[in-house]
């Protein structure tokens, strides 16, 4: 018997990991800001989360309950994974929405797979949603779902949130099935973006491409109002503060610095290995500062964590080669025996280990070429407590509009990046603490719970209490 819920979240991935224990294979809740924010709402409304559980098969695992949330898996085959996920989602939409930093690839068979998988998700959401329920659809992999779901269930209240940037009109117009994507999104009652400019791009696009009228941020779609708005996502600030204050994490931070040779300055980068993150440009800026004699080893060392990502997509394979070549060049020129200039870590880390790295780092470099938000920047600020530290942040990260006390730079300008890094390295401790306190104050009132509440209240969900 299908469980019907008054609140449904639809996302590409389920918020669970399959783990092997002494009792066999089991599911556990995966860490992450989205599930942390929405868990109280889902639990209160006996909500359902629709998504892919990982793995490839024709049949999905049976639905199950976990920590007060009903989990409804949707299957993806190996073909779906190649065409819908690695192809259309991550080789077409992802680069196009990130200012075409890499050239998007357009293939007709990918588009058809994207339609079929989106229809599968819409069908699953229609099946589990109670009469008049609220359905909140997440991100770029599922942009056709709002309209598909409205066609099946016009009684539902539908929200959509795009976690990545939304491109300007002239870039979006490259999309071969652009009108279909736009109509898909317009199936929602409320469409959320990270930035106000993205919402404005969307409203203007609806007028330009479909001839739809709008007033302010509200578009008239056949007499039905569709609102576009900015809802900048955030992190669980209290959780990061607690984690960073844990004596075990503090001890690990001291140990990390000792393992690095107790340098005067630890410069940290933590990113998915993605061409939008500007890792290669950041490394070049560090190399040039070493070459200019403005930084030196072992007084200054860089730690670059590059989490493996989308390793079957060609753009990502090429990027890994470029990054590792640059790391090798820097260490070859400026490292010593047992003392590398760059500690490069192509692996995943636990949240506690990341918190320890944040606590150990004097300077955090977050220099994406384009980013919807960038939560690493916010995590670093939250982890610093009253110890100062400095954040070098790209103007093209969504977080730059909120974290104004960071050292902002244009990642496309190597001299600008070098200048921002030097200012961060040489900032006086009282000034560093002042900047960090102002950013922390902002984050405490704009955490991930505030994000969820503001979106759901705008959608008209009554009495929302998010984390």
XYZ file of C-alpha atoms in Angstrom:
467
model
C 0.000 0.000 0.000
C 1.398 3.414 -1.025
C 1.989 5.928 1.768
C 0.516 9.333 0.906
C 2.138 12.419 2.436
C 1.154 16.074 2.769
C 4.808 17.135 2.228
C 7.034 15.560 -0.434
C 10.635 16.328 -1.393
C 11.822 15.221 -4.846
C 15.580 15.201 -5.503
C 17.946 13.272 -7.754
C 19.486 11.533 -4.720
C 17.881 10.143 -1.601
C 19.340 11.402 1.709
C 20.532 7.905 2.602
C 23.614 5.709 2.229
C 23.576 1.925 2.063
C 26.054 0.497 4.601
C 27.162 -3.016 5.485
C 26.971 -3.892 9.192
C 27.182 -7.120 11.222
C 23.415 -7.412 10.693
C 23.748 -7.152 6.901
C 23.086 -4.267 4.497
C 21.244 -1.334 6.052
C 20.297 2.264 5.238
C 21.478 5.253 7.248
C 20.821 8.961 6.845
C 23.611 10.679 4.923
C 25.090 13.955 6.169
C 24.105 17.100 4.315
C 22.538 20.500 4.760
C 19.387 19.792 2.749
C 18.238 16.783 4.768
C 19.236 18.533 8.018
C 17.078 21.528 7.119
C 14.075 19.567 5.915
C 14.097 16.690 8.412
C 11.900 18.492 11.001
C 9.345 19.470 8.311
C 9.332 15.960 6.835
C 9.000 14.327 10.263
C 6.204 16.683 11.370
C 4.179 16.130 8.186
C 5.021 12.396 7.941
C 6.730 13.440 4.736
C 8.174 11.440 1.853
C 11.493 11.879 0.033
C 11.504 10.673 -3.583
C 14.909 10.033 -5.166
C 17.515 7.658 -6.519
C 19.181 5.367 -3.967
C 22.369 4.773 -5.979
C 23.213 1.679 -8.012
C 21.757 0.709 -11.366
C 18.765 -1.565 -11.910
C 15.369 -1.748 -13.562
C 13.672 -2.116 -10.169
C 14.023 0.257 -7.215
C 14.364 -0.996 -3.608
C 11.069 -1.190 -1.718
C 10.003 2.058 0.022
C 10.958 2.222 3.722
C 10.908 4.535 6.744
C 14.034 6.066 8.278
C 14.131 8.487 11.225
C 10.567 9.675 10.667
C 10.913 10.117 6.879
C 9.254 7.845 4.332
C 11.864 6.988 1.672
C 10.550 6.275 -1.843
C 13.350 5.094 -4.176
C 13.258 5.675 -7.947
C 15.374 3.309 -10.113
C 18.005 4.375 -12.646
C 19.452 1.935 -15.162
C 23.057 2.046 -16.399
C 21.689 3.650 -19.571
C 19.875 6.325 -17.534
C 23.036 7.021 -15.572
C 25.072 7.505 -18.733
C 22.550 9.610 -20.668
C 20.308 11.424 -18.146
C 22.860 11.949 -15.354
C 26.391 12.003 -16.807
C 25.177 13.235 -20.196
C 22.275 15.700 -20.140
C 22.577 16.795 -16.504
C 26.348 17.039 -16.161
C 27.759 17.474 -19.674
C 24.994 19.748 -21.033
C 23.102 21.627 -18.306
C 25.884 21.908 -15.698
C 28.456 23.656 -17.959
C 25.818 25.795 -19.701
C 24.454 27.086 -16.365
C 28.015 27.772 -15.144
C 28.709 30.391 -17.841
C 29.878 27.685 -20.291
C 33.255 27.545 -18.493
C 33.593 24.266 -20.405
C 31.748 23.866 -23.712
C 28.381 22.134 -23.215
C 27.785 18.947 -25.209
C 24.380 18.548 -26.890
C 23.086 15.078 -27.837
C 19.521 14.179 -28.804
C 19.570 10.765 -27.134
C 20.529 12.433 -23.836
C 17.496 14.731 -24.075
C 15.138 11.811 -24.575
C 16.607 10.018 -21.550
C 16.251 13.226 -19.495
C 12.533 13.377 -20.424
C 11.948 9.726 -19.541
C 13.703 9.924 -16.160
C 11.971 13.202 -15.254
C 8.622 11.549 -16.100
C 9.559 8.642 -13.789
C 10.235 11.046 -10.917
C 7.000 12.964 -11.616
C 5.027 9.705 -11.602
C 6.543 8.697 -8.263
C 5.773 12.113 -6.718
C 2.183 12.000 -8.004
C 1.786 8.549 -6.460
C 2.957 9.482 -2.935
C 1.463 13.004 -2.612
C -1.783 13.333 -0.668
C -4.648 15.524 -1.916
C -3.525 19.177 -1.862
C 0.002 18.249 -0.710
C 3.091 20.428 -1.037
C 5.837 19.033 -3.294
C 9.311 20.613 -3.285
C 11.476 19.624 -6.282
C 15.239 20.132 -6.109
C 17.772 21.135 -8.734
C 18.837 21.009 -12.356
C 18.474 17.259 -12.941
C 14.654 17.537 -12.562
C 13.652 20.718 -14.398
C 10.834 19.042 -16.361
C 9.212 17.534 -13.255
C 7.148 20.583 -12.130
C 5.069 20.724 -15.359
C 4.844 16.925 -15.642
C 3.625 16.728 -12.048
C 1.096 19.561 -12.477
C -0.338 17.787 -15.514
C -0.865 14.650 -13.422
C -1.868 16.373 -10.176
C -3.224 19.930 -10.598
C -4.350 19.900 -6.929
C -0.740 20.074 -5.636
C 1.246 23.062 -4.408
C 4.586 22.796 -6.232
C 7.897 24.479 -5.424
C 11.204 24.185 -7.280
C 14.661 25.256 -6.099
C 17.703 25.552 -8.357
C 20.906 25.045 -6.357
C 23.250 26.053 -9.210
C 23.403 29.391 -11.094
C 20.786 30.252 -13.714
C 22.373 31.646 -16.884
C 21.666 34.916 -18.695
C 19.248 34.783 -21.627
C 21.897 34.651 -24.377
C 23.504 31.554 -22.827
C 20.242 29.759 -22.026
C 19.170 30.249 -25.661
C 21.874 27.746 -26.724
C 19.845 24.922 -25.131
C 18.304 22.865 -27.963
C 15.062 22.166 -26.061
C 15.039 25.477 -24.229
C 11.263 26.093 -24.402
C 10.552 22.635 -22.958
C 12.908 23.262 -20.005
C 11.340 26.671 -19.375
C 7.778 25.298 -19.524
C 8.870 22.479 -17.227
C 10.015 24.942 -14.567
C 6.888 27.087 -15.005
C 4.816 24.137 -13.788
C 5.827 25.224 -10.260
C 4.013 27.844 -8.159
C 7.309 29.154 -6.766
C 10.769 28.876 -8.368
C 13.684 29.625 -6.061
C 17.179 30.717 -7.079
C 20.352 31.458 -5.125
C 20.623 35.047 -6.361
C 18.235 37.888 -7.174
C 19.887 38.343 -10.581
C 19.145 34.693 -11.477
C 15.458 35.200 -10.636
C 15.423 38.332 -12.818
C 17.104 36.390 -15.664
C 14.366 33.772 -15.415
C 11.476 36.245 -15.465
C 12.920 38.065 -18.487
C 13.533 34.744 -20.232
C 9.862 33.777 -19.840
C 8.930 37.009 -21.603
C 11.645 36.679 -24.281
C 11.156 33.012 -25.140
C 7.465 32.361 -24.470
C 6.013 35.881 -24.619
C 4.615 35.597 -21.082
C 3.682 38.731 -19.178
C 5.106 39.468 -15.769
C 4.779 42.024 -13.021
C 7.721 42.302 -10.639
C 8.797 38.709 -10.032
C 5.387 37.131 -10.828
C 4.807 35.561 -14.264
C 1.306 35.006 -15.660
C 1.110 31.433 -17.021
C -2.357 30.958 -18.549
C -3.911 32.906 -15.684
C -1.886 31.085 -13.005
C 0.663 33.192 -11.106
C 4.196 31.761 -10.926
C 6.616 33.573 -8.643
C 10.416 33.620 -9.006
C 12.511 34.643 -6.012
C 15.964 34.548 -4.408
C 16.488 32.215 -1.433
C 20.242 31.898 -0.738
C 20.941 28.452 0.728
C 23.105 28.051 3.814
C 24.547 25.523 6.266
C 23.678 24.146 9.697
C 25.735 26.814 11.486
C 25.137 25.511 15.016
C 26.266 22.018 14.025
C 29.509 23.309 12.471
C 30.199 25.514 15.509
C 29.674 22.543 17.841
C 31.877 20.307 15.717
C 34.711 22.846 15.534
C 34.596 23.391 19.309
C 34.867 19.653 20.034
C 38.159 18.996 21.901
C 38.882 16.011 19.631
C 38.542 18.216 16.517
C 40.714 20.929 18.093
C 43.373 18.328 18.937
C 43.227 16.998 15.378
C 43.673 20.548 14.021
C 46.870 20.939 16.076
C 48.038 17.532 14.847
C 47.408 18.540 11.205
C 49.570 21.643 11.637
C 52.300 19.534 13.224
C 52.123 17.019 10.348
C 52.544 19.944 7.935
C 55.737 20.985 9.771
C 54.166 23.755 11.893
C 54.300 26.371 9.110
C 53.558 30.007 9.865
C 50.784 30.031 7.272
C 48.446 27.191 6.190
C 46.449 27.987 3.038
C 43.531 25.619 2.422
C 41.305 24.750 -0.543
C 38.439 22.238 -0.261
C 36.489 21.522 -3.442
C 34.922 18.847 -5.552
C 37.313 18.240 -8.439
C 35.265 20.326 -10.869
C 36.291 22.718 -13.637
C 33.993 25.435 -12.216
C 35.948 25.586 -8.936
C 39.037 27.390 -10.214
C 41.498 24.980 -8.577
C 44.076 25.208 -11.368
C 44.056 29.039 -11.363
C 44.423 29.078 -7.564
C 47.466 26.808 -7.746
C 49.036 29.017 -10.430
C 48.543 32.115 -8.241
C 50.304 30.328 -5.350
C 53.136 29.248 -7.672
C 53.661 32.797 -8.946
C 53.779 34.193 -5.384
C 56.442 31.612 -4.524
C 58.309 32.487 -7.720
C 58.090 36.237 -6.910
C 59.491 35.569 -3.426
C 56.379 37.013 -1.768
C 55.635 33.634 -0.160
C 58.150 30.918 0.679
C 58.247 27.271 1.710
C 58.205 25.982 4.472
C 56.795 29.185 6.074
C 53.692 28.884 3.851
C 52.141 25.640 2.638
C 48.990 24.930 0.685
C 46.643 22.029 1.344
C 44.269 21.271 -1.553
C 41.522 18.728 -0.945
C 39.951 17.747 -4.283
C 37.068 15.352 -3.687
C 36.627 12.848 -6.567
C 33.646 13.771 -8.737
C 31.949 12.519 -11.938
C 35.055 10.586 -12.877
C 33.479 9.020 -15.983
C 32.820 12.449 -17.579
C 35.635 13.442 -19.960
C 35.900 17.095 -18.814
C 36.644 15.879 -15.288
C 39.304 13.391 -16.371
C 41.091 16.175 -18.287
C 40.871 18.532 -15.291
C 42.432 15.976 -12.948
C 45.442 15.632 -15.254
C 45.882 19.436 -15.422
C 45.585 19.932 -11.638
C 47.975 17.103 -10.805
C 50.473 18.384 -13.376
C 50.388 21.854 -11.754
C 50.840 20.355 -8.253
C 53.834 18.379 -9.528
C 55.339 21.485 -11.105
C 55.022 23.542 -7.892
C 56.463 20.782 -5.706
C 59.251 20.173 -8.218
C 60.273 23.840 -8.208
C 59.638 24.879 -4.597
C 59.362 21.759 -2.433
C 62.138 20.126 -0.450
C 62.729 16.539 0.597
C 59.876 15.754 2.998
C 58.486 19.313 2.673
C 56.125 19.705 -0.305
C 54.791 23.180 -1.090
C 51.357 21.768 -1.933
C 49.756 18.841 -0.134
C 47.274 17.537 -2.711
C 44.600 15.111 -1.465
C 42.349 13.545 -4.107
C 40.024 11.796 -1.677
C 36.866 12.256 0.361
C 36.943 13.303 4.011
C 34.534 12.999 6.920
C 32.839 16.140 8.203
C 34.889 16.033 11.421
C 38.170 15.861 9.466
C 37.033 18.806 7.323
C 36.164 20.752 10.490
C 39.685 20.055 11.790
C 41.159 21.295 8.485
C 39.080 24.484 8.734
C 40.362 25.012 12.292
C 43.961 24.395 11.173
C 43.899 26.785 8.199
C 44.949 30.429 8.482
C 43.601 31.257 5.027
C 40.787 29.576 3.115
C 40.729 29.979 -0.683
C 37.335 29.614 -2.379
C 37.852 30.818 -5.945
C 35.248 29.308 -8.287
C 34.835 30.695 -11.788
C 31.083 30.380 -11.173
C 29.154 28.899 -8.243
C 25.518 29.017 -7.181
C 26.484 29.515 -3.537
C 29.535 27.583 -2.219
C 28.845 26.219 1.233
C 32.535 25.487 1.983
C 33.073 29.244 2.406
C 30.263 29.362 4.964
C 31.533 26.246 6.760
C 34.998 27.777 7.156
C 33.545 30.973 8.655
C 31.316 29.026 11.061
C 34.221 26.805 12.178
C 36.568 29.659 13.077
C 34.897 30.703 16.398
C 36.905 33.669 17.741
C 40.269 32.641 16.279
C 40.291 34.922 13.241
C 41.384 33.424 9.961
C 40.854 34.873 6.488
C 38.612 33.911 3.583
C 39.668 34.624 -0.012
C 36.437 34.429 -2.004
C 35.543 34.677 -5.684
C 33.150 37.445 -6.686
C 31.396 34.805 -8.807
C 30.371 32.601 -5.869
C 26.848 33.249 -4.617
C 28.301 33.473 -1.089
C 30.117 36.703 -2.065
C 26.887 38.717 -1.776
C 26.600 37.669 1.889
C 30.207 37.299 3.075
C 31.238 40.875 2.316
C 34.085 40.871 4.865
C 35.990 38.218 2.941
C 38.882 39.142 0.627
C 37.027 39.228 -2.675
C 38.750 38.567 -5.991
C 38.076 37.989 -9.665
C 39.354 34.425 -10.289
C 39.853 35.214 -13.995
C 42.483 37.817 -12.989
C 45.642 36.072 -11.700
C 47.093 39.316 -10.308
C 43.818 40.012 -8.490
C 43.864 36.539 -6.916
C 47.515 36.996 -5.846
C 46.743 40.395 -4.339
C 43.729 39.060 -2.374
C 45.778 36.101 -1.110
C 48.612 38.377 0.063
C 46.144 40.683 1.844
C 44.655 37.638 3.588
C 48.092 36.289 4.535
C 49.224 39.628 6.018
C 45.972 40.789 7.678
C 46.419 41.860 11.308
C 44.869 39.452 13.801
C 42.378 41.975 15.331
C 41.175 42.911 11.828
C 40.839 39.225 10.872
C 38.757 38.586 14.005
C 36.553 41.616 13.318
C 35.824 40.460 9.763
C 35.144 36.898 10.865
C 32.780 37.974 13.677
C 30.673 40.056 11.266
C 30.347 37.143 8.834
C 29.521 34.722 11.667
C 26.804 37.051 12.956
C 25.198 37.069 9.505
C 25.380 33.262 9.159
C 23.765 32.613 12.558
C 20.627 34.452 11.419
C 20.796 33.073 7.867
C 21.346 29.348 8.393
C 19.895 26.455 6.425
C 16.761 26.425 8.588
C 16.124 30.072 7.718
C 16.512 29.165 4.033
C 13.949 26.341 4.218
C 11.490 28.412 6.277
C 11.682 31.425 3.956
C 11.059 29.300 0.837
C 8.226 27.223 2.315
C 6.542 30.261 3.864
C 6.642 32.007 0.483
C 5.134 28.864 -1.069
C 2.353 29.083 1.499
C 3.134 26.074 3.677
C 1.614 26.921 7.088
C 3.486 26.774 10.433
C 6.815 25.605 9.041
C 9.433 24.745 11.628
C 12.635 23.810 9.841
C 15.914 23.041 11.614
